[in-house]
Amino acid sequence: MSVTGPSDLQLVASVVNGDVDAFSVLVERYRNLHFRYAVRMLGDHADAEDVLQSAFVRAYRNLRQCKEAERFGAWLYRIVINECRTFEARRGRRQRRFVSYHAVEPAALAAPNGMDEGTAEEIQRALDLLPVDQREAFVLKHVEDLSYEQMSDLTGVGVSALKMRVKRACERLRSILEEVPR
Amino acid sequence: MNDFLNDSRNEPEDEMSMSNNWSETADDRALIERISAYVRAPEKVGEDFAARAMERIRVIATESSQLTEPAPVQGWWTRPRILTLSPLVGLAMAASIGAVVALGTLAVARLTDANGAKVAANTTVSLPAPISRAVDTVHIVRFVLMVPGAKNVSLVGDFNAWEKGATALEQTGREGVWAASVVVPPGRHEYAFIVDGNRWVADPAAPVKTDEYNVESSIVSVGSEASHSIE
């Protein structure tokens, strides 16, 4: 990611030294970078924004613990991943998985150009039906296009386990989507 | 409970060997191609996202002065302070630490509840710096959970980014009693225990906060007011 203006290291140092407004530059810089990950994990834009807000707040509170300030984005990414995990655990998302998606507002699952809303909804529903660890691994690998080593560094999970989770996620997604007529 | 709390350590050996042979199949590629238009489409937050985030952060900055104190980026705890202790004082400190931990352990035996997850207090000890190193005050919180029959217990909280694997409790000498001593920065923190990888347990001996989904977390306040407190 190319960055203009002060570096992450400079901004973090400024915030730690009392310049709260310097943190707004970091928010602007990274606000969209991990948002897609949160949307795919949680299946809802409003929830994803709430989680991302919480992630930035946690990052601010714990900024002195950021040991590699020049890699603030990666450190923030770990926080976003953990915030998504915590959100899932707290909401008991397993009970919500089977709620009819007709209740979801169209704006929550905006389809990209050329794809109808129904297809986008089906795909997100299929993602939502994955166990959280498989969904996390699949999104990091095939949505965010990370290497397994990068995924391992972010999640703390071994490469072999991540590969197995991606494999199982693919199999399960295929099974779910094959039940849906194209 | 959610599978996110499982990790590779729980996977059977045969599945681990399978993952070593995993490779992307033609069916996998076809699936990814089918869904990539949606899953890889960019997403953007609302226009007011940054403003709302900064509003929350400015409130935090106003309420807490700890982040506005000048400090090196590497960590506030490395700020040099000179502390001189005589050897006798050092020995007395070591003895008092042992007594506090022992008191915490004794408190475990006295507490009972009806739920089967008996919980002891967490013990906060604020220690002056060791003689050999000039550092600021270090706050160590001892988290204790009594849960008979548990196979593993971990601690999650805002001080370890709610990461399940970050802080594992260890069994003490007493049956069903798990504990960990954690360095916690000053301030108010939320935390909970994860029992056997899938059971979220708040600390009944600590103040509880209930979120909008009726999930409870525990609260611990660390600082000069909470020093040497045993609940």
Tab-separated table of C-alpha atoms in Angstrom:
chain	number	residue	atom	x	y	z
A	1	MET	CA	0.000	0.000	0.000
A	2	SER	CA	1.567	3.314	-1.043
A	3	VAL	CA	1.399	6.004	1.595
A	4	THR	CA	1.706	9.723	1.203
A	5	GLY	CA	2.231	12.059	4.101
A	6	PRO	CA	3.668	11.114	7.484
A	7	SER	CA	4.706	7.492	7.952
A	8	ASP	CA	2.845	5.182	10.305
A	9	LEU	CA	5.844	5.341	12.645
A	10	GLN	CA	5.692	9.135	12.762
A	11	LEU	CA	1.946	9.149	13.311
A	12	VAL	CA	2.054	6.546	16.080
A	13	ALA	CA	4.813	8.479	17.825
A	14	SER	CA	2.755	11.665	17.569
A	15	VAL	CA	-0.320	10.013	19.051
A	16	VAL	CA	1.651	8.468	21.902
A	17	ASN	CA	3.092	11.894	22.615
A	18	GLY	CA	-0.348	13.420	22.924
A	19	ASP	CA	-1.459	14.384	19.409
A	20	VAL	CA	-4.850	12.666	19.236
A	21	ASP	CA	-5.633	14.209	15.852
A	22	ALA	CA	-2.703	12.326	14.336
A	23	PHE	CA	-4.718	9.162	14.893
A	24	SER	CA	-7.361	10.458	12.477
A	25	VAL	CA	-4.787	10.148	9.682
A	26	LEU	CA	-4.352	6.475	10.560
A	27	VAL	CA	-8.126	6.010	10.586
A	28	GLU	CA	-8.460	7.604	7.158
A	29	ARG	CA	-5.543	5.576	5.847
A	30	TYR	CA	-6.792	2.183	6.996
A	31	ARG	CA	-10.556	2.555	7.299
A	32	ASN	CA	-11.309	0.675	4.064
A	33	LEU	CA	-8.344	-1.676	4.013
A	34	HIS	CA	-9.795	-4.273	6.379
A	35	PHE	CA	-13.459	-3.428	5.963
A	36	ARG	CA	-14.036	-6.007	3.244
A	37	TYR	CA	-12.626	-8.703	5.514
A	38	ALA	CA	-15.059	-7.690	8.270
A	39	VAL	CA	-18.023	-7.611	5.865
A	40	ARG	CA	-17.296	-11.078	4.492
A	41	MET	CA	-16.788	-12.456	7.992
A	42	LEU	CA	-19.890	-10.924	9.542
A	43	GLY	CA	-22.187	-10.719	6.527
A	44	ASP	CA	-23.471	-7.279	7.379
A	45	HIS	CA	-22.124	-3.796	6.660
A	46	ALA	CA	-23.437	-2.232	9.866
A	47	ASP	CA	-21.934	-4.968	12.021
A	48	ALA	CA	-18.663	-4.741	10.102
A	49	GLU	CA	-18.514	-0.983	10.706
A	50	ASP	CA	-19.183	-1.480	14.407
A	51	VAL	CA	-16.395	-4.058	14.624
A	52	LEU	CA	-13.999	-1.857	12.687
A	53	GLN	CA	-14.835	1.083	14.966
A	54	SER	CA	-14.093	-1.095	17.991
A	55	ALA	CA	-10.835	-2.213	16.396
A	56	PHE	CA	-9.664	1.370	15.939
A	57	VAL	CA	-10.637	2.208	19.503
A	58	ARG	CA	-8.697	-0.810	20.807
A	59	ALA	CA	-5.748	0.160	18.647
A	60	TYR	CA	-5.789	3.645	20.157
A	61	ARG	CA	-6.064	2.335	23.717
A	62	ASN	CA	-3.170	-0.097	23.207
A	63	LEU	CA	-1.000	1.959	20.898
A	64	ARG	CA	1.993	1.815	23.223
A	65	GLN	CA	1.973	-1.963	22.777
A	66	CYS	CA	2.407	-1.647	19.021
A	67	LYS	CA	5.977	-2.880	18.782
A	68	GLU	CA	6.368	-2.325	15.042
A	69	ALA	CA	4.766	1.051	14.516
A	70	GLU	CA	5.952	1.130	10.909
A	71	ARG	CA	3.639	-1.864	10.323
A	72	PHE	CA	0.620	-0.365	12.036
A	73	GLY	CA	-1.636	-1.740	9.301
A	74	ALA	CA	-0.647	-5.345	9.993
A	75	TRP	CA	-0.993	-4.835	13.743
A	76	LEU	CA	-4.433	-3.314	13.202
A	77	TYR	CA	-5.322	-6.276	10.986
A	78	ARG	CA	-4.682	-8.672	13.898
A	79	ILE	CA	-6.979	-6.575	16.068
A	80	VAL	CA	-9.702	-6.611	13.395
A	81	ILE	CA	-9.423	-10.402	13.094
A	82	ASN	CA	-9.747	-10.821	16.860
A	83	GLU	CA	-12.592	-8.318	17.061
A	84	CYS	CA	-14.486	-10.321	14.428
A	85	ARG	CA	-13.883	-13.517	16.405
A	86	THR	CA	-15.100	-11.897	19.600
A	87	PHE	CA	-18.143	-10.429	17.873
A	88	GLU	CA	-19.060	-13.853	16.517
A	89	ALA	CA	-18.675	-15.486	19.909
A	90	ARG	CA	-20.704	-12.863	21.695
A	91	ARG	CA	-23.570	-12.781	19.273
A	92	GLY	CA	-24.002	-16.528	19.296
A	93	ARG	CA	-24.018	-16.296	15.565
A	94	ARG	CA	-24.710	-19.939	15.212
A	95	GLN	CA	-28.318	-19.295	16.219
A	96	ARG	CA	-28.659	-16.548	13.650
A	97	ARG	CA	-27.306	-18.513	10.758
A	98	PHE	CA	-30.649	-20.014	9.942
A	99	VAL	CA	-32.640	-16.803	10.030
A	100	SER	CA	-34.171	-16.075	6.681
A	101	TYR	CA	-32.054	-13.666	4.741
A	102	HIS	CA	-35.166	-11.967	3.476
A	103	ALA	CA	-34.871	-10.050	6.718
A	104	VAL	CA	-31.548	-8.581	5.592
A	105	GLU	CA	-31.781	-5.081	4.198
A	106	PRO	CA	-30.642	-4.877	0.568
A	107	ALA	CA	-28.056	-2.239	1.504
A	108	ALA	CA	-26.390	-4.717	3.843
A	109	LEU	CA	-25.402	-6.967	0.943
A	110	ALA	CA	-24.787	-4.678	-1.990
A	111	ALA	CA	-23.927	-6.675	-5.087
A	112	PRO	CA	-21.058	-5.595	-7.287
A	113	ASN	CA	-21.865	-4.383	-10.777
A	114	GLY	CA	-22.920	-7.189	-13.066
A	115	MET	CA	-24.066	-9.471	-10.253
A	116	ASP	CA	-27.639	-9.619	-9.058
A	117	GLU	CA	-28.534	-9.134	-5.408
A	118	GLY	CA	-29.759	-12.706	-5.129
A	119	THR	CA	-26.396	-14.181	-6.088
A	120	ALA	CA	-24.516	-11.935	-3.675
A	121	GLU	CA	-26.942	-12.916	-0.941
A	122	GLU	CA	-26.516	-16.619	-1.719
A	123	ILE	CA	-22.757	-16.410	-1.605
A	124	GLN	CA	-22.719	-14.464	1.671
A	125	ARG	CA	-25.235	-16.881	3.144
A	126	ALA	CA	-22.962	-19.748	2.141
A	127	LEU	CA	-20.031	-18.005	3.803
A	128	ASP	CA	-22.111	-17.453	6.923
A	129	LEU	CA	-22.850	-21.173	7.096
A	130	LEU	CA	-19.157	-22.001	7.398
A	131	PRO	CA	-17.671	-22.546	10.836
A	132	VAL	CA	-15.919	-19.352	11.873
A	133	ASP	CA	-12.396	-20.774	11.634
A	134	GLN	CA	-13.007	-22.041	8.092
A	135	ARG	CA	-14.636	-18.786	7.061
A	136	GLU	CA	-11.727	-16.824	8.472
A	137	ALA	CA	-9.166	-18.945	6.631
A	138	PHE	CA	-11.126	-18.857	3.353
A	139	VAL	CA	-11.611	-15.084	3.455
A	140	LEU	CA	-7.975	-14.410	4.249
A	141	LYS	CA	-6.810	-16.741	1.466
A	142	HIS	CA	-9.286	-16.237	-1.361
A	143	VAL	CA	-10.737	-12.820	-0.618
A	144	GLU	CA	-7.791	-10.964	0.845
A	145	ASP	CA	-5.309	-13.031	-1.233
A	146	LEU	CA	-2.794	-13.542	1.560
A	147	SER	CA	-0.128	-16.226	1.566
A	148	TYR	CA	-0.405	-18.993	4.136
A	149	GLU	CA	2.649	-17.595	5.900
A	150	GLN	CA	1.011	-14.166	6.164
A	151	MET	CA	-2.186	-15.797	7.417
A	152	SER	CA	-0.241	-17.747	10.027
A	153	ASP	CA	1.480	-14.586	11.191
A	154	LEU	CA	-1.836	-12.763	11.575
A	155	THR	CA	-3.893	-15.534	13.147
A	156	GLY	CA	-1.335	-17.462	15.152
A	157	VAL	CA	-2.558	-20.676	13.497
A	158	GLY	CA	-0.127	-23.072	11.813
A	159	VAL	CA	0.111	-23.270	8.038
A	160	SER	CA	-1.022	-26.897	7.888
A	161	ALA	CA	-4.126	-26.173	9.919
A	162	LEU	CA	-4.907	-23.152	7.747
A	163	LYS	CA	-4.624	-25.211	4.569
A	164	MET	CA	-6.989	-27.792	6.013
A	165	ARG	CA	-9.496	-25.106	6.969
A	166	VAL	CA	-9.402	-23.593	3.482
A	167	LYS	CA	-9.832	-27.032	1.942
A	168	ARG	CA	-12.824	-27.810	4.135
A	169	ALA	CA	-14.295	-24.370	3.467
A	170	CYS	CA	-14.089	-24.918	-0.302
A	171	GLU	CA	-15.747	-28.317	0.001
A	172	ARG	CA	-18.507	-26.973	2.184
A	173	LEU	CA	-19.135	-23.900	0.029
A	174	ARG	CA	-19.337	-26.092	-3.038
A	175	SER	CA	-21.836	-28.337	-1.310
A	176	ILE	CA	-23.993	-25.415	-0.189
A	177	LEU	CA	-23.918	-23.546	-3.478
A	178	GLU	CA	-24.622	-26.648	-5.526
A	179	GLU	CA	-27.976	-26.794	-3.778
A	180	VAL	CA	-28.760	-23.326	-5.166
A	181	PRO	CA	-29.801	-23.148	-8.828
A	182	ARG	CA	-27.615	-20.707	-10.800
B	1	MET	CA	-20.052	-23.245	20.462
B	2	ASN	CA	-18.236	-21.453	17.678
B	3	ASP	CA	-15.474	-23.347	15.923
B	4	PHE	CA	-13.146	-20.335	15.983
B	5	LEU	CA	-11.963	-21.398	19.373
B	6	ASN	CA	-10.605	-24.672	17.964
B	7	ASP	CA	-7.128	-24.664	16.600
B	8	SER	CA	-4.814	-27.039	14.840
B	9	ARG	CA	-3.745	-28.620	18.109
B	10	ASN	CA	-7.173	-30.246	18.297
B	11	GLU	CA	-7.058	-31.721	14.792
B	12	PRO	CA	-6.603	-35.510	14.576
B	13	GLU	CA	-3.263	-36.701	13.242
B	14	ASP	CA	-4.720	-38.156	10.021
B	15	GLU	CA	-6.290	-34.814	9.128
B	16	MET	CA	-3.010	-33.052	9.742
B	17	SER	CA	-1.260	-35.401	7.344
B	18	MET	CA	-4.001	-34.757	4.796
B	19	SER	CA	-3.402	-31.023	5.044
B	20	ASN	CA	0.250	-31.578	4.231
B	21	ASN	CA	-0.876	-33.101	0.893
B	22	TRP	CA	-3.564	-30.515	0.160
B	23	SER	CA	-3.482	-28.813	-3.155
B	24	GLU	CA	-6.053	-26.702	-4.967
B	25	THR	CA	-8.234	-28.846	-7.214
B	26	ALA	CA	-9.988	-27.889	-10.429
B	27	ASP	CA	-13.265	-27.884	-8.510
B	28	ASP	CA	-11.763	-25.460	-5.987
B	29	ARG	CA	-10.652	-23.126	-8.765
B	30	ALA	CA	-14.076	-23.276	-10.405
B	31	LEU	CA	-15.729	-22.417	-7.082
B	32	ILE	CA	-13.435	-19.487	-6.442
B	33	GLU	CA	-13.963	-18.197	-9.982
B	34	ARG	CA	-17.729	-18.480	-9.544
B	35	ILE	CA	-17.852	-16.461	-6.344
B	36	SER	CA	-14.891	-14.126	-6.727
B	37	ALA	CA	-16.881	-11.330	-8.362
B	38	TYR	CA	-18.754	-10.915	-5.087
B	39	VAL	CA	-16.218	-11.882	-2.465
B	40	ARG	CA	-13.413	-9.790	-3.956
B	41	ALA	CA	-15.512	-6.730	-4.695
B	42	PRO	CA	-14.161	-3.747	-2.752
B	43	GLU	CA	-16.097	-2.482	0.232
B	44	LYS	CA	-16.120	1.005	1.671
B	45	VAL	CA	-17.146	2.282	5.050
B	46	GLY	CA	-19.688	5.055	5.399
B	47	GLU	CA	-18.602	8.645	4.848
B	48	ASP	CA	-18.993	9.460	8.535
B	49	PHE	CA	-16.952	6.471	9.721
B	50	ALA	CA	-13.781	8.398	10.498
B	51	ALA	CA	-15.677	11.179	12.238
B	52	ARG	CA	-17.546	8.699	14.451
B	53	ALA	CA	-14.338	6.821	15.294
B	54	MET	CA	-12.496	9.991	16.242
B	55	GLU	CA	-15.437	11.181	18.339
B	56	ARG	CA	-15.121	8.011	20.455
B	57	ILE	CA	-11.360	8.295	20.606
B	58	ARG	CA	-11.388	11.937	21.669
B	59	VAL	CA	-13.724	11.029	24.529
B	60	ILE	CA	-11.253	8.351	25.612
B	61	ALA	CA	-8.369	10.795	25.325
B	62	THR	CA	-10.224	13.320	27.454
B	63	GLU	CA	-11.152	10.761	30.124
B	64	SER	CA	-7.758	9.174	30.355
B	65	SER	CA	-4.514	11.101	30.492
B	66	GLN	CA	-2.351	8.004	30.222
B	67	LEU	CA	-2.064	8.165	26.461
B	68	THR	CA	-1.239	11.849	26.462
B	69	GLU	CA	1.782	11.521	28.711
B	70	PRO	CA	4.999	11.787	26.749
B	71	ALA	CA	6.481	8.327	26.418
B	72	PRO	CA	8.733	6.456	24.062
B	73	VAL	CA	6.947	4.561	21.333
B	74	GLN	CA	8.558	1.317	22.490
B	75	GLY	CA	6.568	1.234	25.710
B	76	TRP	CA	5.679	3.373	28.655
B	77	TRP	CA	7.092	0.747	31.003
B	78	THR	CA	10.629	1.335	29.836
B	79	ARG	CA	10.683	4.907	31.096
B	80	PRO	CA	13.758	5.012	33.311
B	81	ARG	CA	13.325	5.553	37.023
B	82	ILE	CA	16.017	4.995	39.639
B	83	LEU	CA	14.941	2.724	42.446
B	84	THR	CA	17.322	1.666	45.170
B	85	LEU	CA	16.469	-1.102	47.601
B	86	SER	CA	18.604	-2.661	50.264
B	87	PRO	CA	19.028	-6.446	50.051
B	88	LEU	CA	16.944	-6.860	53.215
B	89	VAL	CA	14.079	-4.893	51.672
B	90	GLY	CA	14.353	-7.020	48.542
B	91	LEU	CA	14.077	-10.205	50.602
B	92	ALA	CA	11.106	-8.789	52.500
B	93	MET	CA	9.404	-7.967	49.189
B	94	ALA	CA	9.932	-11.507	47.931
B	95	ALA	CA	8.409	-12.866	51.117
B	96	SER	CA	5.412	-10.543	50.871
B	97	ILE	CA	4.805	-11.554	47.255
B	98	GLY	CA	4.711	-15.183	48.323
B	99	ALA	CA	2.264	-14.282	51.105
B	100	VAL	CA	-0.063	-12.454	48.718
B	101	VAL	CA	-0.090	-15.371	46.316
B	102	ALA	CA	-0.679	-17.752	49.200
B	103	LEU	CA	-3.545	-15.577	50.431
B	104	GLY	CA	-5.014	-15.652	46.948
B	105	THR	CA	-4.776	-19.441	46.919
B	106	LEU	CA	-6.353	-19.737	50.372
B	107	ALA	CA	-9.201	-17.501	49.234
B	108	VAL	CA	-9.933	-20.059	46.519
B	109	ALA	CA	-10.767	-22.712	49.078
B	110	ARG	CA	-13.262	-20.499	50.879
B	111	LEU	CA	-15.342	-19.446	47.889
B	112	THR	CA	-18.223	-21.614	46.750
B	113	ASP	CA	-21.117	-21.225	44.393
B	114	ALA	CA	-23.911	-23.358	43.037
B	115	ASN	CA	-22.948	-23.403	39.389
B	116	GLY	CA	-20.111	-25.853	39.266
B	117	ALA	CA	-17.724	-23.135	38.023
B	118	LYS	CA	-16.399	-21.922	41.308
B	119	VAL	CA	-14.326	-18.850	41.007
B	120	ALA	CA	-11.762	-17.229	43.171
B	121	ALA	CA	-10.801	-13.608	43.260
B	122	ASN	CA	-8.190	-12.093	41.076
B	123	THR	CA	-5.354	-10.661	43.029
B	124	THR	CA	-3.682	-7.449	42.045
B	125	VAL	CA	-0.148	-6.841	43.142
B	126	SER	CA	1.700	-3.695	42.296
B	127	LEU	CA	5.405	-4.164	42.704
B	128	PRO	CA	8.134	-1.630	42.930
B	129	ALA	CA	10.771	-2.260	40.333
B	130	PRO	CA	13.391	-4.934	40.886
B	131	ILE	CA	16.768	-3.691	42.082
B	132	SER	CA	18.643	-4.718	38.987
B	133	ARG	CA	16.625	-2.618	36.560
B	134	ALA	CA	15.472	0.982	36.582
B	135	VAL	CA	11.831	0.739	35.429
B	136	ASP	CA	8.468	2.206	36.391
B	137	THR	CA	5.909	0.426	38.528
B	138	VAL	CA	4.729	-2.883	37.094
B	139	HIS	CA	1.172	-4.031	37.754
B	140	ILE	CA	0.733	-7.795	37.886
B	141	VAL	CA	-2.751	-9.226	38.144
B	142	ARG	CA	-3.233	-12.830	39.186
B	143	PHE	CA	-6.309	-14.288	37.549
B	144	VAL	CA	-7.672	-17.393	39.262
B	145	LEU	CA	-10.529	-19.650	38.196
B	146	MET	CA	-11.820	-22.728	39.961
B	147	VAL	CA	-13.515	-25.010	37.461
B	148	PRO	CA	-13.464	-28.721	38.323
B	149	GLY	CA	-12.979	-31.065	35.412
B	150	ALA	CA	-11.659	-28.497	32.938
B	151	LYS	CA	-8.989	-29.603	30.478
B	152	ASN	CA	-7.704	-26.146	29.643
B	153	VAL	CA	-8.471	-22.562	30.546
B	154	SER	CA	-7.356	-19.398	28.803
B	155	LEU	CA	-7.751	-15.723	29.557
B	156	VAL	CA	-9.005	-13.238	26.972
B	157	GLY	CA	-9.324	-9.512	27.418
B	158	ASP	CA	-8.616	-6.136	25.968
B	159	PHE	CA	-5.066	-6.348	27.318
B	160	ASN	CA	-4.261	-9.273	25.003
B	161	ALA	CA	-6.499	-8.248	22.102
B	162	TRP	CA	-9.024	-10.953	23.103
B	163	GLU	CA	-6.702	-13.547	21.576
B	164	LYS	CA	-7.546	-16.983	22.843
B	165	GLY	CA	-4.056	-18.412	22.620
B	166	ALA	CA	-2.268	-15.459	24.177
B	167	THR	CA	-2.674	-16.282	27.876
B	168	ALA	CA	-3.166	-19.832	29.057
B	169	LEU	CA	-3.891	-20.459	32.725
B	170	GLU	CA	-2.000	-23.240	34.434
B	171	GLN	CA	-3.227	-25.677	37.015
B	172	THR	CA	-2.127	-24.813	40.510
B	173	GLY	CA	-1.487	-27.428	43.138
B	174	ARG	CA	-5.171	-27.493	44.066
B	175	GLU	CA	-7.682	-29.638	42.179
B	176	GLY	CA	-9.595	-27.656	39.562
B	177	VAL	CA	-7.854	-24.365	40.314
B	178	TRP	CA	-6.310	-22.550	37.355
B	179	ALA	CA	-4.259	-19.380	37.526
B	180	ALA	CA	-2.074	-16.986	35.580
B	181	SER	CA	-0.187	-13.853	36.513
B	182	VAL	CA	-0.385	-11.193	33.828
B	183	VAL	CA	1.193	-7.786	33.441
B	184	VAL	CA	-1.713	-5.410	32.885
B	185	PRO	CA	-1.389	-1.704	32.082
B	186	PRO	CA	-3.075	0.768	34.429
B	187	GLY	CA	-6.706	1.474	33.731
B	188	ARG	CA	-10.025	-0.306	33.392
B	189	HIS	CA	-10.050	-3.585	31.488
B	190	GLU	CA	-12.581	-6.157	30.337
B	191	TYR	CA	-11.813	-9.862	30.339
B	192	ALA	CA	-13.285	-13.367	30.447
B	193	PHE	CA	-12.146	-16.971	30.625
B	194	ILE	CA	-12.453	-19.581	27.875
B	195	VAL	CA	-12.883	-23.078	29.357
B	196	ASP	CA	-12.054	-26.140	27.227
B	197	GLY	CA	-11.832	-24.037	24.130
B	198	ASN	CA	-15.515	-23.329	23.791
B	199	ARG	CA	-17.122	-22.090	27.007
B	200	TRP	CA	-17.154	-18.342	27.733
B	201	VAL	CA	-17.051	-17.756	31.490
B	202	ALA	CA	-17.114	-14.373	33.169
B	203	ASP	CA	-15.443	-14.032	36.540
B	204	PRO	CA	-18.318	-14.053	39.067
B	205	ALA	CA	-16.019	-12.610	41.714
B	206	ALA	CA	-15.403	-9.476	39.647
B	207	PRO	CA	-17.717	-6.701	38.487
B	208	VAL	CA	-19.570	-7.751	35.377
B	209	LYS	CA	-20.471	-5.863	32.243
B	210	THR	CA	-23.288	-7.134	30.049
B	211	ASP	CA	-23.262	-6.145	26.400
B	212	GLU	CA	-26.188	-5.659	24.066
B	213	TYR	CA	-26.229	-9.407	23.302
B	214	ASN	CA	-26.488	-10.333	26.991
B	215	VAL	CA	-22.950	-11.672	27.040
B	216	GLU	CA	-21.086	-10.955	30.255
B	217	SER	CA	-17.481	-9.887	30.590
B	218	SER	CA	-15.639	-9.069	33.779
B	219	ILE	CA	-14.054	-5.787	34.754
B	220	VAL	CA	-10.745	-5.213	36.489
B	221	SER	CA	-9.306	-1.822	37.350
B	222	VAL	CA	-5.553	-1.589	37.681
B	223	GLY	CA	-3.730	1.306	39.205
B	224	SER	CA	-2.736	2.864	42.487
B	225	GLU	CA	-6.280	2.575	43.915
B	226	ALA	CA	-6.418	-1.138	43.205
B	227	SER	CA	-2.948	-1.999	44.521
B	228	HIS	CA	-2.718	-4.773	47.086
B	229	SER	CA	-6.429	-5.453	46.869
B	230	ILE	CA	-7.736	-8.952	47.340
B	231	GLU	CA	-11.403	-9.351	46.484
